[in-house]
Short mmCIF file of C-alpha atoms in Angstrom, two decimals:
data_model
loop_
_atom_site.label_atom_id
_atom_site.label_comp_id
_atom_site.label_asym_id
_atom_site.label_seq_id
_atom_site.Cartn_x
_atom_site.Cartn_y
_atom_site.Cartn_z
CA UNK A 23 0.00 0.00 0.00
CA UNK A 24 2.85 2.32 0.74
CA UNK A 25 4.92 1.50 -2.33
CA UNK A 26 2.56 2.98 -4.93
CA UNK A 27 2.32 6.43 -3.31
CA UNK A 28 6.12 6.55 -3.15
CA UNK A 29 6.27 5.74 -6.85
CA UNK A 30 3.66 8.35 -7.67
CA UNK A 31 5.46 10.85 -5.47
CA UNK A 32 8.72 10.15 -7.28
CA UNK A 33 7.20 10.73 -10.71
CA UNK A 34 5.32 13.81 -9.56
CA UNK A 35 8.53 15.37 -8.22
CA UNK A 36 10.39 14.57 -11.43
CA UNK A 37 7.55 15.95 -13.51
CA UNK A 38 7.52 19.18 -11.47
CA UNK A 39 11.27 19.50 -11.80
CA UNK A 40 10.98 19.03 -15.55
CA UNK A 41 8.35 21.77 -15.71
CA UNK A 42 10.54 24.12 -13.68
CA UNK A 43 13.49 23.46 -15.98
CA UNK A 44 11.40 24.05 -19.07
CA UNK A 45 9.94 27.27 -17.67
CA UNK A 46 13.37 28.54 -16.60
CA UNK A 47 15.01 27.74 -19.94
CA UNK A 48 12.20 29.38 -21.84
CA UNK A 49 12.42 32.57 -19.79
CA UNK A 50 16.19 32.91 -20.13
CA UNK A 51 17.98 34.48 -23.10
CA UNK A 52 21.66 34.31 -24.05
CA UNK A 53 23.30 37.42 -25.52
CA UNK A 54 26.72 37.08 -27.13
CA UNK A 55 28.24 40.56 -27.37
CA UNK A 56 31.69 40.77 -28.90
CA UNK A 57 32.50 37.16 -27.97
CA UNK A 58 31.40 37.44 -24.30
CA UNK A 59 28.18 35.58 -23.43
CA UNK A 60 25.67 37.20 -21.11
CA UNK A 61 22.64 35.35 -19.78
CA UNK A 62 19.58 37.00 -18.31
CA UNK A 63 15.79 36.70 -18.17
CA UNK A 64 13.46 37.99 -20.84
CA UNK A 65 11.48 39.79 -18.17
CA UNK A 66 14.60 41.77 -17.29
CA UNK A 67 14.92 43.04 -20.86
CA UNK A 68 11.26 44.08 -20.83
CA UNK A 69 11.88 46.57 -18.01
CA UNK A 70 12.95 49.27 -20.47
CA UNK A 71 10.53 49.20 -23.42
CA UNK A 72 11.12 50.59 -26.89
CA UNK A 73 14.76 49.48 -26.90
CA UNK A 74 16.66 46.98 -29.02
CA UNK A 75 16.87 44.30 -26.33
CA UNK A 76 13.18 44.56 -25.46
CA UNK A 77 12.22 43.47 -29.01
CA UNK A 78 14.28 40.27 -29.33
CA UNK A 79 12.63 37.47 -31.32
CA UNK A 80 13.99 34.32 -32.90
CA UNK A 81 13.09 35.69 -36.33
CA UNK A 82 15.88 38.26 -36.14
CA UNK A 83 18.89 37.86 -38.39
CA UNK A 84 21.37 37.85 -35.51
CA UNK A 85 19.77 34.83 -33.77
CA UNK A 86 21.87 31.67 -33.82
CA UNK A 87 19.58 28.60 -33.56
CA UNK A 88 22.49 26.19 -33.03
CA UNK A 89 23.78 27.89 -29.87
CA UNK A 90 20.38 29.38 -29.02
CA UNK A 91 21.83 32.87 -28.59
CA UNK A 92 21.78 36.36 -30.10
CA UNK A 93 25.06 37.62 -31.45
CA UNK A 94 25.96 41.35 -31.51
CA UNK A 95 29.34 42.52 -32.79
CA UNK A 96 29.55 45.43 -30.33
CA UNK A 97 31.76 46.60 -27.47
CA UNK A 98 31.47 44.02 -24.65
CA UNK A 99 32.68 46.36 -21.90
CA UNK A 100 29.94 48.90 -22.51
CA UNK A 101 27.30 46.18 -22.78
CA UNK A 102 28.08 45.07 -19.22
CA UNK A 103 26.89 48.49 -18.01
CA UNK A 104 23.94 48.39 -20.40
CA UNK A 105 22.77 45.03 -19.05
CA UNK A 106 23.29 46.27 -15.50
CA UNK A 107 21.02 49.21 -16.37
CA UNK A 108 18.26 46.74 -17.27
CA UNK A 109 18.77 44.87 -14.00
CA UNK A 110 19.09 47.77 -11.54
CA UNK A 111 17.62 50.76 -13.38
CA UNK A 112 20.84 52.76 -12.89
CA UNK A 113 23.17 53.62 -15.77
CA UNK A 114 26.83 54.07 -14.79
CA UNK A 115 29.70 55.23 -16.98
CA UNK A 116 32.70 52.90 -17.42
CA UNK A 117 35.89 54.86 -16.82
CA UNK A 118 37.94 52.75 -19.26
CA UNK A 119 35.80 53.74 -22.27
CA UNK A 120 35.94 56.96 -24.29
CA UNK A 121 32.86 59.17 -24.06
CA UNK A 122 31.92 59.25 -27.78
CA UNK A 123 32.19 55.45 -27.91
CA UNK A 124 29.88 55.15 -24.90
CA UNK A 125 27.34 57.48 -26.55
CA UNK A 126 27.53 55.50 -29.79
CA UNK A 127 26.90 52.22 -28.00
CA UNK A 128 23.97 53.65 -26.06
CA UNK A 129 22.49 54.93 -29.30
CA UNK A 130 22.80 51.46 -30.83
CA UNK A 131 21.02 49.82 -27.90
CA UNK A 132 18.32 52.48 -27.99
CA UNK A 133 19.13 54.09 -24.63
CA UNK A 134 19.25 57.76 -23.64
CA UNK A 135 22.71 59.01 -22.66
CA UNK A 136 21.15 61.61 -20.36
CA UNK A 137 20.11 58.82 -17.97
CA UNK A 138 23.68 58.50 -16.63
CA UNK A 139 23.77 58.60 -12.84
CA UNK A 140 24.86 61.87 -11.15
CA UNK A 141 27.92 60.19 -9.64
CA UNK A 142 29.27 59.52 -13.17
CA UNK A 143 27.93 62.62 -14.91
CA UNK A 144 30.99 64.84 -14.45
CA UNK A 145 33.36 62.11 -15.68
CA UNK A 146 31.04 61.27 -18.57
CA UNK A 147 30.66 64.87 -19.84
CA UNK A 148 34.41 65.58 -19.94
CA UNK A 149 34.58 64.33 -23.51
CA UNK A 150 32.09 66.99 -24.59
CA UNK A 151 34.40 69.71 -23.29
CA UNK A 152 37.25 68.02 -25.14
CA UNK A 153 35.26 67.95 -28.37
CA UNK A 154 34.44 71.65 -28.00
CA UNK A 155 38.13 72.39 -27.45
CA UNK A 156 39.12 70.43 -30.56
CA UNK A 157 36.45 72.27 -32.58
CA UNK A 158 37.90 75.59 -31.42
CA UNK A 159 41.40 74.49 -32.40
CA UNK A 160 40.11 73.52 -35.84
CA UNK A 161 38.72 77.04 -36.28
CA UNK A 162 42.05 78.55 -35.18
CA UNK A 163 43.75 76.74 -38.08
CA UNK A 164 46.85 75.73 -36.15
CA UNK A 165 47.78 72.84 -38.43
CA UNK A 166 50.93 73.29 -40.47
CA UNK A 167 50.19 70.44 -42.87
CA UNK A 168 49.89 71.49 -46.50
CA UNK A 169 46.35 70.81 -47.82
CA UNK A 170 45.81 68.72 -50.91
CA UNK A 171 44.77 70.14 -54.28
CA UNK A 172 41.27 68.78 -53.84
CA UNK A 173 40.90 70.51 -50.47
CA UNK A 174 42.15 73.78 -51.95
CA UNK A 175 39.67 73.52 -54.82
CA UNK A 176 36.85 72.92 -52.34
CA UNK A 177 38.00 75.83 -50.16
CA UNK A 178 38.09 78.31 -53.07
CA UNK A 179 34.83 77.08 -54.59
CA UNK A 180 35.95 75.72 -57.96
CA UNK A 181 35.91 72.00 -57.25
CA UNK A 182 33.70 71.34 -60.29
CA UNK A 183 36.35 72.81 -62.60
CA UNK A 184 38.98 70.80 -60.72
CA UNK A 185 37.17 67.51 -61.33
CA UNK A 186 36.59 68.43 -64.97
CA UNK A 187 40.22 69.50 -65.43
CA UNK A 188 39.27 72.96 -66.77
CA UNK A 189 41.08 75.16 -64.25
CA UNK A 190 42.19 78.54 -65.54
CA UNK A 191 45.60 80.05 -64.79
CA UNK A 192 44.06 82.37 -62.18
CA UNK A 193 42.32 79.47 -60.44
CA UNK A 194 45.66 77.69 -60.25
CA UNK A 195 47.59 80.74 -59.05
CA UNK A 196 45.03 82.09 -56.56
CA UNK A 197 45.49 79.33 -53.91
CA UNK A 198 49.27 79.59 -54.26
CA UNK A 199 49.26 83.35 -53.72
CA UNK A 200 46.94 82.96 -50.74
CA UNK A 201 49.19 80.31 -49.21
CA UNK A 202 52.25 82.51 -49.69
CA UNK A 203 50.82 85.50 -47.84
CA UNK A 204 48.38 83.98 -45.33
CA UNK A 205 49.85 80.58 -44.39
CA UNK A 206 53.44 81.16 -43.27
CA UNK A 207 54.22 77.45 -42.80
CA UNK A 208 52.86 76.14 -46.11
CA UNK A 209 56.20 76.33 -48.01
CA UNK A 210 59.71 77.75 -47.83
CA UNK A 211 58.70 80.77 -49.93
CA UNK A 212 55.80 81.43 -47.55
CA UNK A 213 58.21 81.26 -44.60
CA UNK A 214 60.43 83.86 -46.27
CA UNK A 215 57.47 86.18 -46.87
CA UNK A 216 56.37 85.62 -43.28
CA UNK A 217 59.82 86.61 -42.02
CA UNK A 218 59.72 89.74 -44.18
CA UNK A 219 56.28 90.64 -42.83
CA UNK A 220 57.41 90.18 -39.22
CA UNK A 221 60.52 92.25 -39.97
CA UNK A 222 58.46 95.19 -41.24
CA UNK A 223 56.10 94.93 -38.27
CA UNK A 224 59.01 95.08 -35.83
CA UNK A 225 60.66 97.97 -37.71
CA UNK A 226 57.39 99.90 -37.75
CA UNK A 227 56.82 99.45 -34.00
CA UNK A 228 60.46 100.27 -33.23
CA UNK A 229 60.30 103.44 -35.34
CA UNK A 230 57.03 104.45 -33.67
CA UNK A 231 58.68 104.18 -30.23
CA UNK A 232 62.10 105.68 -31.04
CA UNK A 233 60.80 108.80 -32.72
CA UNK A 234 59.46 110.01 -29.36
CA UNK A 235 62.92 109.93 -27.72
CA UNK A 236 64.40 113.47 -27.21
CA UNK A 237 67.70 112.52 -28.84
CA UNK A 238 65.84 111.37 -31.96
CA UNK A 239 63.90 114.60 -32.43
CA UNK A 240 64.85 117.83 -34.25
CA UNK A 241 63.94 121.19 -32.64
CA UNK A 242 61.69 123.54 -34.55
CA UNK A 243 63.33 126.99 -34.27
CA UNK A 244 61.67 130.27 -35.23
CA UNK A 245 63.46 133.59 -35.91
CA UNK A 246 61.42 136.32 -34.18
CA UNK A 247 62.14 139.99 -34.81
CA UNK A 248 61.16 142.51 -32.08
CA UNK A 249 61.34 146.29 -31.70
CA UNK A 250 63.62 147.62 -28.91
CA UNK A 251 63.01 150.66 -26.68
CA UNK A 252 65.40 152.90 -28.59
CA UNK A 253 63.53 152.25 -31.83
CA UNK A 254 65.90 149.71 -33.31
CA UNK A 255 64.97 146.14 -34.28
CA UNK A 256 66.39 142.90 -32.80
CA UNK A 257 65.81 139.24 -33.35
CA UNK A 258 66.06 136.08 -31.29
CA UNK A 259 65.57 132.32 -31.81
CA UNK A 260 62.57 130.59 -30.23
CA UNK A 261 62.31 126.77 -29.93
CA UNK A 262 58.60 126.12 -29.69
CA UNK A 263 58.50 122.37 -30.37
CA UNK A 264 60.43 119.39 -31.65
CA UNK A 265 59.66 117.16 -34.58
CA UNK A 266 60.71 113.59 -35.32
CA UNK A 267 63.71 113.13 -37.56
CA UNK A 268 62.95 112.96 -41.26
CA UNK A 269 64.45 109.43 -41.41
CA UNK A 270 61.50 108.04 -39.43
CA UNK A 271 59.13 109.38 -42.07
CA UNK A 272 60.89 107.46 -44.83
CA UNK A 273 60.97 104.31 -42.69
CA UNK A 274 57.24 104.55 -42.15
CA UNK A 275 56.66 105.10 -45.86
CA UNK A 276 58.55 101.91 -46.75
CA UNK A 277 56.82 99.87 -44.04
CA UNK A 278 53.33 101.08 -44.95
CA UNK A 279 54.03 100.47 -48.63
CA UNK A 280 54.69 96.82 -47.77
CA UNK A 281 51.59 96.63 -45.53
CA UNK A 282 49.44 98.13 -48.28
CA UNK A 283 50.79 95.72 -50.87
CA UNK A 284 50.32 92.76 -48.51
CA UNK A 285 46.73 93.54 -47.60
CA UNK A 286 45.74 94.16 -51.22
CA UNK A 287 47.26 90.86 -52.35
CA UNK A 288 45.59 88.96 -49.51
CA UNK A 289 42.23 90.57 -50.26
CA UNK A 290 42.39 89.78 -53.98
CA UNK A 291 43.45 86.15 -53.42
CA UNK A 292 41.22 85.45 -50.40
CA UNK A 293 38.77 82.53 -50.81
CA UNK A 294 35.95 84.48 -49.13
CA UNK A 295 35.93 88.28 -49.32
CA UNK A 296 33.24 88.76 -46.64
CA UNK A 297 35.05 86.65 -44.06
CA UNK A 298 38.29 88.44 -44.90
CA UNK A 299 36.74 91.85 -44.25
CA UNK A 300 35.04 90.75 -41.00
CA UNK A 301 38.18 89.19 -39.54
CA UNK A 302 39.31 91.04 -36.41
CA UNK A 303 43.02 90.83 -37.28
CA UNK A 304 42.38 92.19 -40.77
CA UNK A 305 40.29 95.05 -39.36
CA UNK A 306 43.24 96.05 -37.20
CA UNK A 307 45.52 95.75 -40.22
CA UNK A 308 43.69 98.09 -42.57
CA UNK A 309 42.78 100.56 -39.82
CA UNK A 310 46.45 100.85 -38.86
CA UNK A 311 47.42 101.22 -42.52
CA UNK A 312 44.77 103.86 -43.16
CA UNK A 313 45.90 105.81 -40.10
CA UNK A 314 49.25 106.49 -41.80
CA UNK A 315 47.61 107.99 -44.88
CA UNK A 316 45.11 109.94 -42.77
CA UNK A 317 48.02 111.34 -40.74
CA UNK A 318 49.70 112.51 -43.95
CA UNK A 319 46.54 114.28 -45.08
CA UNK A 320 46.05 115.96 -41.72
CA UNK A 321 49.65 117.16 -41.59
CA UNK A 322 49.23 118.62 -45.07
CA UNK A 323 45.91 120.41 -44.57
CA UNK A 324 45.42 120.77 -40.77
CA UNK A 325 48.90 121.59 -39.48
CA UNK A 326 48.04 125.29 -39.13
CA UNK A 327 45.36 124.60 -36.51
CA UNK A 328 46.05 125.42 -32.87
CA UNK A 329 45.52 121.90 -31.47
CA UNK A 330 47.06 120.07 -34.42
CA UNK A 331 49.45 118.20 -32.12
CA UNK A 332 46.57 116.22 -30.67
CA UNK A 333 46.13 114.56 -34.05
CA UNK A 334 49.31 112.60 -33.42
CA UNK A 335 47.44 110.72 -30.72
CA UNK A 336 45.52 108.78 -33.34
CA UNK A 337 48.77 107.37 -34.67
CA UNK A 338 48.80 105.08 -31.63
CA UNK A 339 46.52 102.78 -33.62
CA UNK A 340 49.63 101.60 -35.47
CA UNK A 341 50.87 99.90 -32.32
CA UNK A 342 48.00 97.45 -32.75
CA UNK A 343 49.91 95.91 -35.64
CA UNK A 344 51.40 93.62 -33.01
CA UNK A 345 48.21 91.58 -33.26
CA UNK A 346 49.25 90.65 -36.80
CA UNK A 347 51.84 88.41 -35.22
CA UNK A 348 49.02 86.00 -34.31
CA UNK A 349 49.20 84.67 -37.88
CA UNK A 350 52.79 83.62 -37.23
CA UNK A 351 52.50 82.34 -33.64
CA UNK A 352 50.15 79.62 -32.45
CA UNK A 353 50.83 80.63 -28.85
CA UNK A 354 49.28 84.07 -29.39
CA UNK A 355 46.23 82.46 -31.00
CA UNK A 356 45.82 80.20 -27.98
CA UNK A 357 46.23 83.16 -25.61
CA UNK A 358 43.54 85.19 -27.38
CA UNK A 359 41.22 82.18 -27.47
CA UNK A 360 41.84 81.66 -23.75
CA UNK A 361 40.57 85.17 -23.02
CA UNK A 362 37.53 84.52 -25.21
CA UNK A 363 36.75 81.26 -23.46
CA UNK A 364 37.26 82.91 -20.06
CA UNK A 365 35.01 85.88 -20.78
CA UNK A 366 32.61 84.95 -17.98
CA UNK A 367 35.41 84.63 -15.43
CA UNK A 368 36.95 87.93 -16.54
CA UNK A 369 33.57 89.65 -16.29
CA UNK A 370 33.12 88.21 -12.82
CA UNK A 371 36.58 89.43 -11.84
CA UNK A 372 35.87 92.97 -13.07
CA UNK A 373 32.51 93.01 -11.29
CA UNK A 374 34.07 91.97 -7.97
CA UNK A 375 36.84 94.56 -8.37
CA UNK A 376 34.40 97.38 -9.12
CA UNK A 377 32.23 96.36 -6.19
CA UNK A 378 35.22 96.31 -3.81
CA UNK A 379 36.66 99.57 -5.14
CA UNK A 380 33.43 101.48 -4.55
CA UNK A 381 32.95 100.01 -1.06
CA UNK A 382 36.47 100.58 0.22
CA UNK A 383 36.79 104.03 -1.38
CA UNK A 384 33.72 105.15 0.54
CA UNK A 385 34.93 103.54 3.76
CA UNK A 386 38.41 105.06 3.66
CA UNK A 387 36.99 108.52 2.86
CA UNK A 388 34.86 108.61 5.99
CA UNK A 389 37.45 106.74 8.10
CA UNK A 390 40.05 109.42 7.47
CA UNK A 391 37.60 112.16 8.51
CA UNK A 392 36.68 110.65 11.89
CA UNK A 393 39.98 111.49 13.58
CA UNK A 394 42.08 114.63 13.35
CA UNK A 395 44.10 114.32 10.17
CA UNK A 396 45.75 117.53 8.86
CA UNK A 397 47.48 115.65 6.01
CA UNK A 398 44.41 113.87 4.68
CA UNK A 399 44.97 112.56 1.14
CA UNK A 400 41.34 111.50 0.67
CA UNK A 401 39.52 114.74 -0.04
CA UNK A 402 36.79 113.03 -2.03
CA UNK A 403 35.45 109.55 -2.83
CA UNK A 404 36.65 109.71 -6.50
CA UNK A 405 40.21 110.11 -5.21
CA UNK A 406 39.59 107.10 -2.96
CA UNK A 407 38.59 105.06 -6.02
CA UNK A 408 42.16 105.33 -7.36
CA UNK A 409 43.61 104.26 -4.00
CA UNK A 410 41.20 101.30 -3.73
CA UNK A 411 42.03 100.14 -7.26
CA UNK A 412 45.79 100.29 -6.63
CA UNK A 413 45.42 98.53 -3.28
CA UNK A 414 43.10 95.73 -4.44
CA UNK A 415 45.35 94.90 -7.37
CA UNK A 416 48.32 94.72 -4.93
CA UNK A 417 50.26 97.42 -6.80
CA UNK A 418 50.49 100.02 -4.03
CA UNK A 419 52.11 103.13 -5.52
CA UNK A 420 52.12 104.88 -2.15
CA UNK A 421 50.97 108.23 -3.53
CA UNK A 422 47.87 108.06 -1.28
CA UNK A 423 47.95 106.30 2.09
CA UNK A 424 45.64 106.35 5.12
CA UNK A 425 47.12 107.97 8.21
CA UNK A 426 44.55 107.16 10.90
CA UNK A 427 44.17 103.83 12.66
CA UNK A 428 40.66 103.30 11.33
CA UNK A 429 41.87 104.13 7.81
CA UNK A 430 44.75 101.67 8.16
CA UNK A 431 42.29 98.97 9.24
CA UNK A 432 40.15 99.70 6.17
CA UNK A 433 43.29 99.54 4.00
CA UNK A 434 44.20 96.14 5.43
CA UNK A 435 40.72 94.81 4.66
CA UNK A 436 40.95 96.26 1.15
CA UNK A 437 44.26 94.50 0.48
CA UNK A 438 42.96 91.14 1.75
CA UNK A 439 39.76 91.46 -0.26
CA UNK A 440 41.79 92.26 -3.38
CA UNK A 441 43.97 89.17 -2.98
CA UNK A 442 40.95 86.90 -2.55
CA UNK A 443 39.02 88.53 -5.39
CA UNK A 444 41.84 88.12 -7.90
CA UNK A 445 42.86 84.66 -6.71
CA UNK A 446 39.43 83.06 -7.26
CA UNK A 447 38.86 83.50 -11.06
CA UNK A 448 42.52 83.37 -12.13
CA UNK A 449 42.95 79.55 -11.79
CA UNK A 450 40.05 79.05 -14.20
CA UNK A 451 41.78 81.22 -16.80
CA UNK A 452 45.06 79.38 -16.27
CA UNK A 453 43.37 75.99 -16.62
CA UNK A 454 41.74 77.09 -19.89
CA UNK A 455 45.11 78.11 -21.29
CA UNK A 456 46.69 74.82 -20.15
CA UNK A 457 43.82 72.88 -21.75
CA UNK A 458 44.16 74.60 -25.13
CA UNK A 459 47.95 74.39 -25.07
CA UNK A 460 48.02 70.68 -24.13
CA UNK A 461 45.53 69.80 -26.87
CA UNK A 462 47.57 71.80 -29.37
CA UNK A 463 50.73 69.91 -28.45
CA UNK A 464 48.89 66.59 -28.66
CA UNK A 465 47.48 67.43 -32.11
CA UNK A 466 50.95 68.36 -33.35
CA UNK A 467 52.24 64.88 -32.46
CA UNK A 468 49.38 62.99 -34.11
CA UNK A 469 49.91 61.53 -37.59
CA UNK A 470 48.43 63.74 -40.29
CA UNK A 471 47.15 60.88 -42.41
CA UNK A 472 44.92 58.29 -40.79
CA UNK A 473 44.59 54.73 -42.00
CA UNK A 474 41.31 54.22 -43.78
CA UNK A 475 38.91 51.61 -42.40
CA UNK A 476 36.77 50.12 -45.15
CA UNK A 477 33.09 49.38 -44.35
CA UNK A 478 33.00 45.62 -45.01
CA UNK A 479 29.49 44.13 -44.94
CA UNK A 480 28.93 40.68 -43.53
CA UNK A 481 27.28 38.11 -45.85
CA UNK A 482 23.52 37.81 -45.51
CA UNK A 483 22.52 34.63 -43.63
CA UNK A 484 20.57 32.00 -45.56
CA UNK A 485 16.95 31.61 -44.53
CA UNK A 486 14.74 28.56 -44.52
CA UNK A 487 12.02 28.43 -47.17
CA UNK A 488 8.92 30.22 -45.97
CA UNK A 489 10.69 31.94 -43.03
CA UNK A 490 9.00 35.20 -42.05
CA UNK A 491 10.84 38.03 -40.36
CA UNK A 492 9.67 40.25 -37.53
CA UNK A 493 7.90 42.59 -39.97
CA UNK A 494 5.97 39.78 -41.63
CA UNK A 495 7.87 39.77 -44.95
CA UNK A 496 10.59 37.30 -45.87
CA UNK A 497 14.06 38.71 -45.42
CA UNK A 498 12.94 42.09 -44.08
CA UNK A 499 12.69 43.70 -40.71
CA UNK A 500 14.50 46.20 -38.55
CA UNK A 501 17.30 43.82 -37.70
CA UNK A 502 17.58 41.94 -40.96
CA UNK A 503 20.39 42.55 -43.38
CA UNK A 504 24.10 42.03 -43.41
CA UNK A 505 24.76 43.59 -40.01
CA UNK A 506 21.40 43.05 -38.34
CA UNK A 507 20.47 46.73 -37.81
CA UNK A 508 23.43 48.83 -36.99
CA UNK A 509 26.39 46.59 -37.60
CA UNK A 510 25.49 43.22 -35.99
CA UNK A 511 25.17 40.00 -37.87
CA UNK A 512 24.99 36.25 -37.33
CA UNK A 513 27.93 33.98 -37.49
CA UNK A 514 28.63 32.56 -40.87
CA UNK A 515 27.33 29.05 -41.59
CA UNK A 516 26.53 27.31 -44.82
CA UNK A 517 23.21 25.89 -45.98
CA UNK A 518 24.29 22.31 -45.43
CA UNK A 519 25.06 22.83 -41.76
CA UNK A 520 21.84 24.71 -41.13
CA UNK A 521 19.73 22.07 -42.88
CA UNK A 522 21.35 19.27 -40.91
CA UNK A 523 20.97 21.02 -37.56
CA UNK A 524 17.75 23.02 -37.80
CA UNK A 525 15.18 23.56 -35.03
CA UNK A 526 12.94 20.93 -36.66
CA UNK A 527 15.56 18.20 -37.15
CA UNK A 528 15.90 15.04 -35.02
CA UNK A 529 19.47 15.85 -34.02
CA UNK A 530 18.42 19.23 -32.62
CA UNK A 531 15.53 17.63 -30.66
CA UNK A 532 17.79 14.96 -29.24
CA UNK A 533 20.32 17.56 -28.19
CA UNK A 534 17.69 19.58 -26.33
CA UNK A 535 16.22 16.51 -24.60
CA UNK A 536 19.69 15.42 -23.50
CA UNK A 537 20.37 18.84 -21.98
CA UNK A 538 17.05 18.79 -20.14
CA UNK A 539 17.65 15.30 -18.73
CA UNK A 540 21.07 16.40 -17.47
CA UNK A 541 19.56 19.45 -15.72
CA UNK A 542 16.80 17.33 -14.20
CA UNK A 543 19.28 14.77 -12.87
CA UNK A 544 21.35 17.56 -11.29
CA UNK A 545 18.24 18.93 -9.55
CA UNK A 546 17.15 15.52 -8.26
#
């Protein structure tokens, strides 16, 4: 009586174990990503809908019926974080993967890159700052590599004539002339012209400075005749002013002749006239050149005016020719770009300085008036503004100093506030310069020509007769094709192997039954 229930109990337990094994194997899915197999439950992949992994079916082209797995030829390290996102709902950034690669992988799997956890967000977004820096360096045109003829034709807008082989002599000479005068490192001749241009710039600035020295100026003497008391006439010499030596005039004529020739040639041969005119360096160039000719006209027609000497003040515009050296020095380009990128920090610095100057100028004015102070230097708040500016910038000329104890206390607070105010934004500006400079040095060491990677398509997998894809049409669907939607594809196997080992063949059924019996025996 007791033997039969034991037998029934044994078969019932084995049958239940078989059902559990079947249910577990049906709910699990194997994902082979880049040669590394990952196994999870289908319910886990359904947690994030409208993604690639939530729409897996056996009709997809990247499903391998022999190994019962889905193969994706993607980055396995990133997929570990992707699968962990399905399991835990938290997306973390792997530190050993580049940011653009991580974004590309997330886009392939259908995930939003903005779902990265806050703990990884700062590390993850560093690559975006790097990409912005590289884009800025591309606009600065710091590369010294000579462009190809095709790139020059595209830059000057006659690529159609280049492909047809109908370039005129001017179309062939225009890029060469532009390279000679605007790209100092494009050839040896361009380097020579660049040296000549720098030479004239230095001579012009040196002449502008030396002509103000007293030893370099010639006195302007007038012979004045006067009537004496006894009725006779007398004369005397009067030195009213001094003028620059005539040699400086000829030097400036030669230098400005070169600058005029250079700017005309660059304008005629420029690939884009509007961009050439709007360039800040070019604006400085033709304003400084025009100032010389305007000065000549004013000296010719306005020298008899009383305040004609003030017209020489406008000649200071010529000193701005130093900015032309940015075409010959990448360091100056990086420095100017650093100030542009740090505009917010510089504005913040100026705002803090102005705020502190006004506060401490008012405080020191009233502090010096509280006690008896016969030698008070602060007669008004505007005079205190100069003292506060000099003190906060840690210059300290000493022309105005507080003489009371309360004024000295205010001066100490002003000096401390100035040190803290300047010290806060300056490291940001320094870091920006270091970032641009380091990226520039890294770009200079990179090879100019990259090895081309050809887009090789994987062969399309053979399908069984009558097989229907996920979209209901044979051989179509979002993941059908050579790479299975976005670059994935099944492993190669011939028709003979697939016919012998298909899901409907006896060998495949025997293999599955054998695996199930082994799992059941291990459970029992």
